[in-house]
Short mmCIF file of C-alpha atoms in Angstrom, two decimals:
data_model
loop_
_atom_site.label_atom_id
_atom_site.label_comp_id
_atom_site.label_asym_id
_atom_site.label_seq_id
_atom_site.Cartn_x
_atom_site.Cartn_y
_atom_site.Cartn_z
CA MET A 100 -7.91 23.31 3.61
CA ALA A 101 -5.67 20.45 2.50
CA ILE A 102 -2.67 20.11 0.22
CA VAL A 103 -2.02 16.88 -1.69
CA GLY A 104 0.68 15.82 -4.12
CA TYR A 105 3.51 13.40 -4.70
CA MET A 106 6.51 13.18 -2.41
CA GLY A 107 8.89 16.10 -2.76
CA CYS A 108 6.42 18.54 -4.34
CA GLY A 109 6.55 20.96 -1.41
CA LYS A 110 3.33 20.24 0.47
CA SER A 111 4.83 20.87 3.92
CA THR A 112 6.90 23.89 2.92
CA VAL A 113 4.06 25.57 1.05
CA GLY A 114 1.58 24.55 3.75
CA ARG A 115 3.56 26.17 6.57
CA LEU A 116 3.96 29.36 4.59
CA LEU A 117 0.30 29.41 3.58
CA ALA A 118 -0.89 28.79 7.14
CA GLY A 119 1.16 31.78 8.29
CA ARG A 120 -0.35 33.99 5.61
CA LEU A 121 -3.86 32.88 6.49
CA GLY A 122 -3.40 33.00 10.26
CA ALA A 123 -4.34 29.31 10.39
CA ALA A 124 -2.87 26.36 12.26
CA PHE A 125 -0.61 24.05 10.25
CA VAL A 126 -0.72 20.25 10.40
CA ASP A 127 1.88 18.10 8.66
CA LEU A 128 0.09 14.77 8.49
CA ASP A 129 3.29 12.70 8.48
CA GLU A 130 4.55 14.56 11.56
CA ALA A 131 1.19 14.04 13.29
CA VAL A 132 1.31 10.29 12.58
CA ALA A 133 4.90 10.02 13.84
CA ARG A 134 4.05 11.98 16.98
CA ARG A 135 0.96 9.84 17.69
CA ALA A 136 2.91 6.59 17.15
CA GLY A 137 6.01 7.80 18.98
CA ARG A 138 8.09 6.55 16.04
CA SER A 139 9.55 7.82 12.79
CA ILE A 140 7.70 7.15 9.53
CA PRO A 141 10.35 4.65 8.32
CA LEU A 142 10.10 2.78 11.64
CA ILE A 143 6.28 2.72 11.45
CA PHE A 144 6.55 1.20 7.97
CA ALA A 145 9.11 -1.34 9.18
CA GLU A 146 6.99 -2.39 12.17
CA ARG A 147 3.42 -2.09 10.85
CA GLY A 148 3.79 -2.08 7.07
CA GLU A 149 2.13 0.33 4.72
CA GLU A 150 -1.39 -0.70 5.76
CA GLY A 151 -0.62 -0.04 9.42
CA PHE A 152 0.77 3.37 8.53
CA ARG A 153 -2.26 4.19 6.36
CA GLU A 154 -4.60 3.34 9.24
CA LEU A 155 -2.77 5.79 11.53
CA GLU A 156 -2.73 8.36 8.73
CA HIS A 157 -6.50 8.10 8.27
CA GLY A 158 -7.12 8.75 11.96
CA GLU A 159 -4.87 11.80 11.94
CA LEU A 160 -6.46 13.15 8.74
CA ALA A 161 -9.94 12.84 10.26
CA ALA A 162 -8.76 14.64 13.39
CA ALA A 163 -7.00 17.39 11.42
CA LEU A 164 -10.05 18.07 9.25
CA GLY A 165 -12.46 17.97 12.18
CA GLY A 166 -13.44 20.83 14.44
CA GLY A 167 -13.91 24.47 13.65
CA GLU A 168 -10.35 25.78 13.77
CA ALA A 169 -8.92 27.03 10.48
CA ARG A 170 -6.13 24.68 9.42
CA VAL A 171 -3.83 23.99 6.52
CA VAL A 172 -3.16 20.25 6.34
CA ALA A 173 -0.21 18.91 4.33
CA CYS A 174 -1.21 15.35 3.49
CA GLY A 175 1.24 12.53 2.96
CA GLY A 176 1.81 11.64 -0.68
CA GLY A 177 -0.18 8.41 -0.37
CA ALA A 178 -3.10 9.69 1.69
CA VAL A 179 -5.29 9.72 -1.42
CA LEU A 180 -4.92 5.96 -1.87
CA ARG A 181 -7.68 5.29 0.66
CA GLU A 182 -11.21 5.96 -0.51
CA ASP A 183 -12.26 7.09 2.97
CA ASN A 184 -9.49 9.72 2.91
CA ARG A 185 -10.64 10.96 -0.49
CA ARG A 186 -14.17 11.20 0.89
CA LEU A 187 -12.94 13.21 3.93
CA LEU A 188 -11.05 15.59 1.65
CA GLY A 189 -14.11 16.04 -0.53
CA GLU A 190 -16.47 16.64 2.38
CA ARG A 191 -14.34 18.63 4.78
CA ALA A 192 -11.67 20.57 2.90
CA ALA A 193 -10.86 22.76 -0.02
CA THR A 194 -8.08 20.65 -1.53
CA VAL A 195 -5.10 21.83 -3.57
CA PHE A 196 -2.97 19.49 -5.68
CA LEU A 197 0.65 20.59 -6.12
CA GLU A 198 1.74 19.13 -9.45
CA GLU A 199 5.38 19.01 -10.49
CA ASP A 200 7.60 17.39 -13.09
CA LEU A 201 8.30 13.78 -12.15
CA ARG A 202 12.04 13.95 -12.84
CA ARG A 203 12.36 16.99 -10.55
CA LEU A 204 10.53 15.12 -7.81
CA TYR A 205 12.75 12.08 -8.24
CA ALA A 206 15.92 14.17 -8.06
CA ARG A 207 14.65 16.11 -5.02
CA THR A 208 13.83 12.95 -3.07
CA ARG A 209 16.92 10.98 -4.08
CA ALA A 210 18.74 11.26 -0.76
CA ALA A 211 15.61 11.38 1.38
CA ASP A 212 14.68 8.63 3.83
CA ARG A 213 11.23 7.93 2.41
CA PRO A 214 9.88 4.40 2.76
CA LEU A 215 8.04 4.34 -0.57
CA ARG A 216 10.44 6.30 -2.73
CA GLY A 217 11.77 3.15 -4.33
CA ALA A 218 15.19 2.44 -5.71
CA SER A 219 14.52 3.02 -9.40
CA PHE A 220 12.99 5.79 -11.44
CA GLU A 221 10.60 3.22 -12.96
CA GLU A 222 9.25 2.26 -9.53
CA PHE A 223 8.96 5.94 -8.58
CA ARG A 224 7.08 6.68 -11.81
CA ARG A 225 4.78 3.67 -11.44
CA ARG A 226 3.71 4.84 -7.98
CA TYR A 227 3.21 8.41 -9.26
CA GLU A 228 1.06 7.25 -12.18
CA LEU A 229 -1.12 5.23 -9.80
CA ARG A 230 -1.70 8.28 -7.58
CA LEU A 231 -2.02 11.02 -10.21
CA PRO A 232 -5.71 10.43 -11.05
CA LEU A 233 -6.49 10.31 -7.32
CA TYR A 234 -4.81 13.68 -6.71
CA ARG A 235 -6.83 15.10 -9.57
CA GLU A 236 -10.03 13.52 -8.24
CA VAL A 237 -9.80 15.30 -4.88
CA ALA A 238 -8.38 18.59 -6.14
CA ASP A 239 -10.47 21.73 -6.11
CA LEU A 240 -7.41 23.56 -7.45
CA THR A 241 -4.30 22.27 -9.22
CA VAL A 242 -1.16 24.39 -8.95
CA GLU A 243 1.78 23.80 -11.27
CA VAL A 244 4.90 24.02 -9.10
CA ASP A 245 7.57 23.50 -11.80
CA GLY A 246 10.37 26.00 -11.32
CA ARG A 247 8.34 28.31 -9.07
CA GLY A 248 9.28 29.44 -5.60
CA VAL A 249 7.24 28.47 -2.57
CA GLU A 250 6.26 32.11 -1.96
CA GLU A 251 4.70 32.36 -5.40
CA VAL A 252 2.89 29.03 -5.00
CA ALA A 253 1.56 29.95 -1.54
CA GLU A 254 0.37 33.33 -2.82
CA GLU A 255 -1.52 31.69 -5.72
CA ILE A 256 -3.32 29.40 -3.28
CA ALA A 257 -4.05 32.26 -0.84
CA ARG A 258 -5.58 34.34 -3.67
CA TRP A 259 -7.72 31.39 -4.73
CA LEU A 260 -8.92 30.84 -1.14
CA ARG A 261 -9.84 34.51 -0.76
CA GLY A 262 -11.98 34.20 -3.86
#
């Protein structure tokens, strides 16, 4: 299964917790890309640009969603920008979109070293509005995160997965 959403929504935190509950492996896509490249995400962006990062990200997403092992994959916030990634998510994973208030996300990521966070709220919002329909396109389930703890969010997803 895969988790998508904008930066700061809790994909990695919820994903780790959910994987533990399900007895599944956990893959943080950004960590997998950094490990494969032997560089931090900001350095990959500085050296290869966003397109170079997205190419690495696609390869790691395909690998994470391949094979028979049960996995929870926390996708990077921009993974949905590529059509081939959206196709992989649709074909190979139950996908959950973690949706949260934009101002909360902006405040949560303010001090973070994220290459595409942007300096202004307007830039942050513009990027969010571009991605929002893509998150919704790939989502089999949308979970409202606003004000909820990660335990509660992970339990909602686990119940949904169990049917």
